[in-house]
XYZ file of C-alpha atoms in Angstrom:
254
model
C 47.905 138.440 63.656
C 46.007 135.541 65.140
C 43.181 134.139 63.011
C 39.718 134.925 64.333
C 38.662 131.296 64.110
C 40.507 128.075 63.424
C 39.487 125.908 60.474
C 39.604 122.289 61.549
C 39.971 119.275 59.269
C 40.183 115.518 59.666
C 43.970 115.822 59.465
C 44.571 118.600 62.006
C 41.805 117.774 64.511
C 43.941 115.861 67.021
C 46.791 118.371 66.954
C 44.705 121.529 67.254
C 42.174 120.301 69.825
C 44.594 118.534 72.167
C 44.155 119.732 75.784
C 41.622 122.342 74.661
C 38.042 123.186 75.473
C 36.367 123.810 72.139
C 33.344 125.586 70.709
C 32.804 124.482 67.127
C 30.635 125.380 64.166
C 29.932 122.699 61.571
C 28.893 124.052 58.191
C 28.757 123.529 54.439
C 29.268 126.036 51.575
C 25.720 125.653 50.277
C 24.092 126.277 53.672
C 22.144 129.555 53.526
C 21.233 129.399 57.229
C 24.940 129.390 58.077
C 25.286 132.954 56.812
C 22.860 134.235 59.440
C 25.177 133.278 62.284
C 28.414 134.427 60.697
C 28.511 137.803 62.456
C 27.730 136.645 66.028
C 30.052 133.672 65.526
C 32.858 135.946 64.311
C 32.343 138.188 67.356
C 32.662 135.398 69.890
C 35.580 133.870 67.985
C 37.414 137.186 68.032
C 36.740 137.781 71.720
C 37.873 134.268 72.750
C 40.598 133.385 70.253
C 42.049 136.853 70.529
C 42.152 136.759 74.323
C 44.406 135.248 76.925
C 42.711 131.869 77.253
C 45.026 129.769 75.125
C 43.384 126.547 76.313
C 40.107 127.443 74.578
C 39.562 127.035 70.858
C 36.818 128.525 68.696
C 36.800 126.652 65.421
C 34.859 125.730 62.316
C 34.688 122.591 60.232
C 33.513 122.284 56.630
C 31.637 118.989 56.564
C 31.539 118.878 52.773
C 35.312 119.017 52.338
C 38.164 118.552 54.769
C 36.023 117.529 57.719
C 33.802 114.853 56.201
C 35.023 111.970 58.350
C 34.977 113.823 61.661
C 31.524 115.274 60.971
C 30.278 111.750 60.299
C 31.868 110.455 63.512
C 30.235 113.247 65.506
C 26.817 112.604 63.980
C 26.511 116.031 62.357
C 23.596 115.837 59.926
C 22.324 119.423 59.674
C 23.934 122.823 59.202
C 24.866 124.856 60.933
C 25.444 122.656 63.970
C 27.320 123.741 67.076
C 29.077 121.669 69.716
C 31.211 122.504 72.728
C 33.216 120.949 75.530
C 35.981 118.371 75.601
C 36.909 117.334 72.017
C 36.192 113.680 72.797
C 32.838 114.298 74.510
C 31.157 117.203 72.776
C 27.777 118.562 73.832
C 25.247 120.179 71.483
C 24.852 123.951 71.811
C 21.250 125.050 71.358
C 21.361 128.420 73.113
C 20.705 131.968 71.871
C 22.630 133.607 69.052
C 22.389 137.238 70.084
C 25.933 138.595 70.152
C 26.118 139.689 73.804
C 24.338 136.592 75.108
C 26.588 134.282 73.112
C 29.755 136.005 74.291
C 28.604 135.854 77.920
C 27.784 132.159 77.557
C 31.222 131.479 76.076
C 32.877 133.407 78.897
C 30.980 131.464 81.566
C 31.038 127.955 80.106
C 34.178 127.565 78.012
C 36.782 126.545 80.533
C 38.857 123.491 81.279
C 37.446 121.226 83.944
C 38.586 118.411 86.165
C 39.600 115.234 84.345
C 42.312 112.575 84.617
C 44.321 114.741 82.234
C 43.781 117.899 84.297
C 44.085 116.727 87.893
C 45.281 120.162 88.951
C 41.764 121.472 88.281
C 40.086 118.863 90.498
C 38.703 119.449 93.953
C 39.756 117.176 96.808
C 36.556 115.132 96.456
C 37.080 114.780 92.696
C 40.656 113.611 93.235
C 39.400 111.028 95.697
C 36.902 109.901 93.067
C 39.680 109.522 90.519
C 41.729 107.456 92.952
C 38.741 105.210 93.668
C 38.120 104.710 89.949
C 41.724 103.915 89.080
C 41.374 100.212 89.834
C 38.077 99.614 88.018
C 37.839 97.826 84.696
C 36.889 99.479 81.425
C 33.485 97.748 81.446
C 32.749 98.819 85.020
C 33.567 102.435 84.275
C 31.516 102.499 81.082
C 28.481 101.154 82.970
C 28.932 103.854 85.616
C 28.720 106.621 83.021
C 25.040 106.192 82.212
C 23.930 105.387 85.753
C 25.695 108.479 87.114
C 24.327 110.755 84.405
C 20.783 109.372 84.703
C 20.825 109.669 88.485
C 21.989 113.287 88.552
C 19.854 114.596 85.690
C 16.813 112.549 86.735
C 16.915 114.045 90.225
C 17.318 117.540 88.758
C 14.333 117.036 86.456
C 12.146 115.896 89.344
C 13.227 118.902 91.396
C 12.459 121.209 88.487
C 9.022 119.662 87.963
C 8.215 120.114 91.648
C 9.411 123.709 91.539
C 7.275 124.466 88.469
C 4.171 122.969 90.103
C 4.814 124.986 93.252
C 5.199 128.201 91.257
C 2.051 127.456 89.247
C 0.090 126.780 92.427
C 1.299 130.055 93.960
C 0.305 132.022 90.866
C -3.144 130.414 90.680
C -3.660 131.185 94.366
C -2.587 134.766 93.656
C -5.102 135.043 90.830
C -7.871 133.757 93.088
C -6.929 136.245 95.790
C -6.829 139.064 93.235
C -10.314 138.190 91.985
C -11.669 138.032 95.531
C -10.091 141.309 96.698
C -10.537 143.293 93.463
C -13.867 144.853 94.557
C -12.309 146.155 97.774
C -8.732 146.907 96.689
C -9.209 147.917 93.060
C -5.913 148.491 91.207
C -3.926 147.481 94.281
C -5.115 143.884 93.811
C -3.672 143.875 90.280
C -0.430 145.382 91.562
C -0.061 142.668 94.205
C -0.548 139.984 91.556
C 2.058 141.661 89.351
C 4.537 141.748 92.250
C 3.860 138.066 92.895
C 4.495 137.269 89.226
C 7.837 139.099 89.285
C 8.908 137.161 92.389
C 7.849 133.853 90.874
C 9.767 134.625 87.679
C 12.888 135.155 89.778
C 12.354 131.832 91.533
C 11.873 130.115 88.165
C 15.171 131.529 86.871
C 16.932 130.323 90.020
C 15.460 126.821 89.615
C 16.486 126.739 85.951
C 20.016 127.839 86.824
C 20.242 125.069 89.429
C 19.158 122.457 86.889
C 21.783 123.686 84.422
C 24.410 123.462 87.157
C 23.410 119.879 87.910
C 23.597 119.021 84.199
C 27.105 120.479 84.110
C 28.071 118.403 87.138
C 26.681 115.321 85.389
C 28.715 116.175 82.310
C 31.849 116.626 84.438
C 31.265 113.286 86.134
C 30.709 111.603 82.782
C 33.900 113.110 81.426
C 35.900 111.904 84.428
C 34.508 108.393 84.109
C 35.075 108.163 80.368
C 38.599 109.532 80.508
C 39.437 107.193 83.370
C 37.977 104.282 81.385
C 40.171 105.215 78.434
C 43.251 105.594 80.621
C 42.662 102.198 82.236
C 42.054 100.555 78.876
C 45.244 102.034 77.429
C 47.163 100.812 80.470
C 45.797 97.300 79.934
C 46.648 97.395 76.227
C 50.148 98.671 76.986
C 50.785 95.859 79.471
C 49.490 93.311 76.949
C 51.803 94.691 74.264
C 54.767 94.567 76.643
C 53.906 90.964 77.520
C 53.730 89.989 73.842
C 57.073 91.668 73.146
C 58.633 89.950 76.158
C 57.344 86.542 75.068
C 58.532 87.174 71.522
C 61.981 88.052 72.873
C 62.197 84.851 74.884
C 61.113 82.902 71.824
C 63.882 84.501 69.800
C 66.444 83.477 72.392
C 65.364 79.866 72.081
């Protein structure tokens, strides 16, 4: 029988998270708050780890024992803490903990994405991006990470602010109209304002969903850039090592 959740340690981290998308809980035995999320966490772990998606891992790490070093590296300072995504570039999870909401979030978000290690998941445009990045230096790629992320998220934030102001203006105009027409229309004026509010709430949800999508695209772009930077750096280091070995061999012949 497959374990509901995987207990990760400093020693088994690399082996168990390789080529996986992860959703992780960081805890400590003395943490009383951790007990409150045990049931919803167990439910999502059972639904994901017990399913067909073998490239997704739901795991836990005890930061007071076998996971001290990794917790320190990841900057975990409070418990429980939750992170998700690629093992090398984890994002903080701050969403709801209701069982059904958490399971739906895991179903929607926990999936492998395009990266230099998963080219088969890339779109044509993403593959072209990877090809264009292949010749750039480690420093160039690292500098692109922040500029790309800032550009995408900054634009999304501005769009969201504009959308919120537009919705607020519409609602205030609706309130003014309701107050002006109340003597003539009576309850119908209140009903029209309520209908307007429902429509505006729908538009707000759509704007929020768009911003989340843009943030995910920024995360994907960051992941591609960072993985490409690592791949390029490893290639440079490998060539340097080969050169050293070759020079050492020629020295031995002399």
